[in-house]
CSV table of C-alpha atoms in Angstrom, one decimal:
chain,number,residue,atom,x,y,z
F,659,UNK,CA,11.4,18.8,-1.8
F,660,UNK,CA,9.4,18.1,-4.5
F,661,UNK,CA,7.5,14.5,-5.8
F,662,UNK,CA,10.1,13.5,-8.0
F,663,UNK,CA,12.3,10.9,-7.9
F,664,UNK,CA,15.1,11.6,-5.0
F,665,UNK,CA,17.8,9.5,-6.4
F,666,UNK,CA,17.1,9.9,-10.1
F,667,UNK,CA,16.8,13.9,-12.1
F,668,UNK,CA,13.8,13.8,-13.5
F,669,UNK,CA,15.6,14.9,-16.7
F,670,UNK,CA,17.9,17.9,-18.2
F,671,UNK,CA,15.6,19.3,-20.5
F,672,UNK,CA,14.2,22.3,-19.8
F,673,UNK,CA,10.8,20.4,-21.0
F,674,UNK,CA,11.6,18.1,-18.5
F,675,UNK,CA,12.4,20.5,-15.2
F,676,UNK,CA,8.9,22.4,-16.8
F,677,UNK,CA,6.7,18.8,-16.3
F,678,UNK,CA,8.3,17.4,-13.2
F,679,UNK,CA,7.1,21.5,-11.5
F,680,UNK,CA,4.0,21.9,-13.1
F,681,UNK,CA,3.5,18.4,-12.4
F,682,UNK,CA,3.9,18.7,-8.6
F,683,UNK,CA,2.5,21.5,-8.3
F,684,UNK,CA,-1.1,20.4,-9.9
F,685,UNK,CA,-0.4,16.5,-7.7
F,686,UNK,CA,-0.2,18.8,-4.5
F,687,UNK,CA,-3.2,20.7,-5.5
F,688,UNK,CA,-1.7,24.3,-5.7
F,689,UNK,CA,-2.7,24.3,-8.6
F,690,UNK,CA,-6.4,23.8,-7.9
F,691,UNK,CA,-8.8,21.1,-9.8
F,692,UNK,CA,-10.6,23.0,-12.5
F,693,UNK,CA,-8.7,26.1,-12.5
F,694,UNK,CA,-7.2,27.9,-15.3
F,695,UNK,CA,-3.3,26.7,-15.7
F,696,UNK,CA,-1.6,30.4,-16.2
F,697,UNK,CA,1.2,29.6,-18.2
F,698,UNK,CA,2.9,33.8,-18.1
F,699,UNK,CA,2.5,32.8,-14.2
F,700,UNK,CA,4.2,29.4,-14.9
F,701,UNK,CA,6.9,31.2,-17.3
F,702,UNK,CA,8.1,33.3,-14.7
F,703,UNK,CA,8.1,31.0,-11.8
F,704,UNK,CA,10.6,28.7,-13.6
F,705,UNK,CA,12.2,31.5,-15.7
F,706,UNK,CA,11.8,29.8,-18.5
F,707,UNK,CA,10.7,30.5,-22.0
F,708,UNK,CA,6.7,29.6,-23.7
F,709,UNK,CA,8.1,26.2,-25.2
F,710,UNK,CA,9.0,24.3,-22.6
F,711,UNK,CA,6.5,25.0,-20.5
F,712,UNK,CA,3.9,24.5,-23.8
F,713,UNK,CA,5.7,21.2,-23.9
F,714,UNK,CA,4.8,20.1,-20.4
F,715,UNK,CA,1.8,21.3,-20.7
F,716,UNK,CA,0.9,19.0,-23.7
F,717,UNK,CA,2.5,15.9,-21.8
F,718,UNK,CA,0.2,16.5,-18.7
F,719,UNK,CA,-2.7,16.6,-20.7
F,720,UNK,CA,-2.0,13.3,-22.3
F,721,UNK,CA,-1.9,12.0,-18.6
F,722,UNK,CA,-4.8,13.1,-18.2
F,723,UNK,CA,-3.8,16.2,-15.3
F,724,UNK,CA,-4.3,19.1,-17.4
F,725,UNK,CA,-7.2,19.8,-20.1
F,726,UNK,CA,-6.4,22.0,-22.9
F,727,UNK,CA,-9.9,23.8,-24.6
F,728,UNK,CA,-9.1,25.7,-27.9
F,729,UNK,CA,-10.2,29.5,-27.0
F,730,UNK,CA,-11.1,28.8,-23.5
F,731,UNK,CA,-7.7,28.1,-22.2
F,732,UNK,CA,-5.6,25.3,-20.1
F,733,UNK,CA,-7.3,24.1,-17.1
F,734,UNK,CA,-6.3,21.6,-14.5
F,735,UNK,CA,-8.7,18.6,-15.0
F,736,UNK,CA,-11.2,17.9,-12.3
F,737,UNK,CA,-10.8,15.5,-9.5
F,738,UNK,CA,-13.8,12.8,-10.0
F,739,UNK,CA,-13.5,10.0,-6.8
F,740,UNK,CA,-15.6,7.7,-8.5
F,741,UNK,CA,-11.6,7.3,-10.6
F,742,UNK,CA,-10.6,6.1,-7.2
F,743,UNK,CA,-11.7,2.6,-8.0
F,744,UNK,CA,-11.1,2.6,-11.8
F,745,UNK,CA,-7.2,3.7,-10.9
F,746,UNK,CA,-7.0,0.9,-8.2
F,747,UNK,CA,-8.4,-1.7,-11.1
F,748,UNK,CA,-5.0,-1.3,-12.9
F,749,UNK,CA,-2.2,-0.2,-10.6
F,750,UNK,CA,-3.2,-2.9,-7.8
F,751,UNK,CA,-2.3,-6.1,-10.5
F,752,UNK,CA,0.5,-3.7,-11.9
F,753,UNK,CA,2.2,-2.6,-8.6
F,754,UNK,CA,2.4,-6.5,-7.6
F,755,UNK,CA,4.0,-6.9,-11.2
F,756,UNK,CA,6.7,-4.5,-10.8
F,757,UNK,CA,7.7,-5.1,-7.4
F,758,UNK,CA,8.3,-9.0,-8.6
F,759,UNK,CA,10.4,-7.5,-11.5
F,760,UNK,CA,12.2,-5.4,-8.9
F,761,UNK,CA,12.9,-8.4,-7.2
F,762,UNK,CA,14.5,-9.9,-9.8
F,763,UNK,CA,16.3,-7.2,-11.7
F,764,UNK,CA,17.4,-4.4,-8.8
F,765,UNK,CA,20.9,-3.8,-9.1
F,766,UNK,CA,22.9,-2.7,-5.9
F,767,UNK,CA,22.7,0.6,-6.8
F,768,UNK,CA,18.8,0.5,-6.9
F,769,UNK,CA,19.4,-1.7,-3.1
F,770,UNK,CA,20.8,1.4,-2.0
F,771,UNK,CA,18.6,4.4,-3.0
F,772,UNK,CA,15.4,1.7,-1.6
F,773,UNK,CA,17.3,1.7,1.8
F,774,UNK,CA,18.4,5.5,1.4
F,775,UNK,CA,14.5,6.6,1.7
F,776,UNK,CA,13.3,4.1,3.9
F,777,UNK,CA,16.0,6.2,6.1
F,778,UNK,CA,14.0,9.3,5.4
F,779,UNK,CA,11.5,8.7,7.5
F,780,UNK,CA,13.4,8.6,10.9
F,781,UNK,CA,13.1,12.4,10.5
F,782,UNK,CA,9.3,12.5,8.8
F,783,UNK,CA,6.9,14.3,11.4
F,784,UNK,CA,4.1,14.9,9.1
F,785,UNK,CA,1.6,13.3,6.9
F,786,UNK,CA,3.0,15.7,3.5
F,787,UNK,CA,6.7,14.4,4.5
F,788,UNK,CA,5.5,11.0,4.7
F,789,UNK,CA,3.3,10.9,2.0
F,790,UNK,CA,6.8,12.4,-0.2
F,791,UNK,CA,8.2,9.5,1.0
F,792,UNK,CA,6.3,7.0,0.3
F,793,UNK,CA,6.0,8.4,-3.3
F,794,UNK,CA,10.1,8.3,-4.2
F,795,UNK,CA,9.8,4.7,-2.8
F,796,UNK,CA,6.9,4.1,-5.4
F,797,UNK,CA,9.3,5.4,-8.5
F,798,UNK,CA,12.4,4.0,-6.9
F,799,UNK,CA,10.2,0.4,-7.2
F,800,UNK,CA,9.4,1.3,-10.6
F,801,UNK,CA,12.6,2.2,-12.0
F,802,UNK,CA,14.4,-0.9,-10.6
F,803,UNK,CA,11.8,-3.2,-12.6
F,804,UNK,CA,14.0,-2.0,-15.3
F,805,UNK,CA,10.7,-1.8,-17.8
F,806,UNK,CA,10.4,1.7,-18.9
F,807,UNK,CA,6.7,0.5,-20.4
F,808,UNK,CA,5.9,-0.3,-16.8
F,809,UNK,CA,7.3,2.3,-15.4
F,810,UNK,CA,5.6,4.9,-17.1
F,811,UNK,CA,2.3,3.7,-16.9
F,812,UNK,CA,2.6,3.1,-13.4
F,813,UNK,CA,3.6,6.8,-13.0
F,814,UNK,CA,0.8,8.2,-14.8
F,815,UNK,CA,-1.5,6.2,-12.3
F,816,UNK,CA,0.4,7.1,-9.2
F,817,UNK,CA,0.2,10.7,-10.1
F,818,UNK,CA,-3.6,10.4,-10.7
F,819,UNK,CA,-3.8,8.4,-7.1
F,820,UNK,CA,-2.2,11.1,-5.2
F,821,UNK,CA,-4.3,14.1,-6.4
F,822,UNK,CA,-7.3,12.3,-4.5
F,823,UNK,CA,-4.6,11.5,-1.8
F,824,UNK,CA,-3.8,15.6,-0.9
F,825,UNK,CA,-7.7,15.9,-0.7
F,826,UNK,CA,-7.7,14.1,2.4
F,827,UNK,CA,-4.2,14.2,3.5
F,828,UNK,CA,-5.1,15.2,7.2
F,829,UNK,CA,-7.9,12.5,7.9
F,830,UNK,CA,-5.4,9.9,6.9
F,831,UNK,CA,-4.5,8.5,10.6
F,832,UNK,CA,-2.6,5.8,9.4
F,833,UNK,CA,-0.1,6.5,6.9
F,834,UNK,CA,2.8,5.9,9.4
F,835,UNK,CA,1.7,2.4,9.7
F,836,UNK,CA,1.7,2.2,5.7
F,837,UNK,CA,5.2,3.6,5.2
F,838,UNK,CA,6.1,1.5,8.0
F,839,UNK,CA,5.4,-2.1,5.6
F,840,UNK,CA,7.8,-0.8,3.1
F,841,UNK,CA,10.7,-1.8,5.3
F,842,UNK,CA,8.9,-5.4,4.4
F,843,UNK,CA,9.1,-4.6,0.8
F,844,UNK,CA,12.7,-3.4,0.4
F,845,UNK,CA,13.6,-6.7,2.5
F,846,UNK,CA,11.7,-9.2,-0.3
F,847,UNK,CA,13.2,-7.1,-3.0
F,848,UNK,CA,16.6,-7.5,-1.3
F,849,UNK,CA,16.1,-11.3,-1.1
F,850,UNK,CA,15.1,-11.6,-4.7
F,851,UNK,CA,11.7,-13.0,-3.2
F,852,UNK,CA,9.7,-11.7,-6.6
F,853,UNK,CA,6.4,-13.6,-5.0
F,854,UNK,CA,6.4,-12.1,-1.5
F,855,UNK,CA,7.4,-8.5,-2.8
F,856,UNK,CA,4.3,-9.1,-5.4
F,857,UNK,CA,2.1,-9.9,-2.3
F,858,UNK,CA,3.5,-7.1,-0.2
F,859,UNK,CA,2.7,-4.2,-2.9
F,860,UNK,CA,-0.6,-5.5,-3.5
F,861,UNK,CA,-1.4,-5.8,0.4
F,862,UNK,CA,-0.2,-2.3,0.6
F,863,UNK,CA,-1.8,-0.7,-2.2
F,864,UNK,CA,-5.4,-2.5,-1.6
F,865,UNK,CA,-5.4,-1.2,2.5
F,866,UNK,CA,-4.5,2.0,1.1
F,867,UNK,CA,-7.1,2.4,-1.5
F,868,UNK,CA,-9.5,1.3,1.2
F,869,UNK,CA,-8.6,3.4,3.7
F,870,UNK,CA,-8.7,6.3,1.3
F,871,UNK,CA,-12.2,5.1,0.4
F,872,UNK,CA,-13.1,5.1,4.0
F,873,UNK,CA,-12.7,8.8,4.7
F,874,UNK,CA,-13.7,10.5,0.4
């Protein structure tokens, strides 16, 4: 299972199922930072055609994942940590935001999917499965803000976050005890409490960010 959304298709394009791999696979770092980005390799991984995969391409860039040099080729952009605390500057105010607006706008439906992967990790024994986790709990927050603004800026940062994250996956000792105060979460946002879900995610996020400081 990839990092996209688990209760949502990241879309039906063939654009679309081109960004959410490529995507994933430069997050997870299998795609390396500063490599070259192959796209006859990419073409014939996802059987698909130049376009589409051109057309994620171009999106990535624009978030800042992939850096396109005329005559030199597509290359993955670098990892720089010193981003770490830039990043945290505007998703820690922004996460708060959007889980108030989830609070306040999640329909039963977005209730459900919430308690659907907090379920998930009854059966997560490792820190890759977990880290998944915690990432379709991030989108499922965003999507349920009903702010598609919001939402997309928040992904664009979250996807920058976890590149640092999969550098130091295996020295993180504590990430059950992260996932574990999402159960918190999902219950404000269930209780249409907008203020304590606003201080949950920024609790969560700010620990997180420091722990990840703790051991780059």
């Amino acid at each position: 299972m990839g990092l996209a959304d688990e209760d949502r298709p990241a879309g039906t394009s063939l654009s679309d199922r081109a960004y959410a791999v490529i995507r994933d696979l430069l997050i997870t770092l299998e795609i390396a930072p500063g490599s070259v980005i192959n796209e006859e390799a990419l073409m014939q991984r996802l059987g698909m055609g130049r376009t589409p995969v051109r057309e994620a391409i171009k999106r990535l860039e624009l978030e800042k994942l992939a850096a396109i040099y005329p005559r030199r080729g597509t290359f993955a952009t670098d990892i720089n940590i010193a981003d770490l605390g830039r990043i945290s500057e505007v998703r820690v105010p922004l996460e708060g935001l959007v889980a108030a607006r989830a609070a306040t706008r999640a329909s039963q439906d977005d209730i459900e999917s919430l308690e659907r992967i907090l379920g998930a990790l009854r059966d997560a024994d490792d820190n890759r499965r977990l880290l998944e986790i915690d990432v379709s709990m991030h989108r499922a927050v965003y999507h349920a803000a009903r702010n598609p603004y919001l939402e997309a800026t928040l992904n664009q940062y979250l996807n920058l976050s976890l590149r640092m994250l999969y550098l130091v996956l295996d020295r993180l000792p504590h990430l059950p005890d992260h996932l574990a105060e999402q159960r918190a979460l999902v219950d404000a946002i269930k209780a249409r409490d907008s203020d304590r879900a606003q201080a949950l995610a920024v609790q969560h996020l700010t620990a997180f960010a420091d722990e990840m400081r703790a051991v780059l």
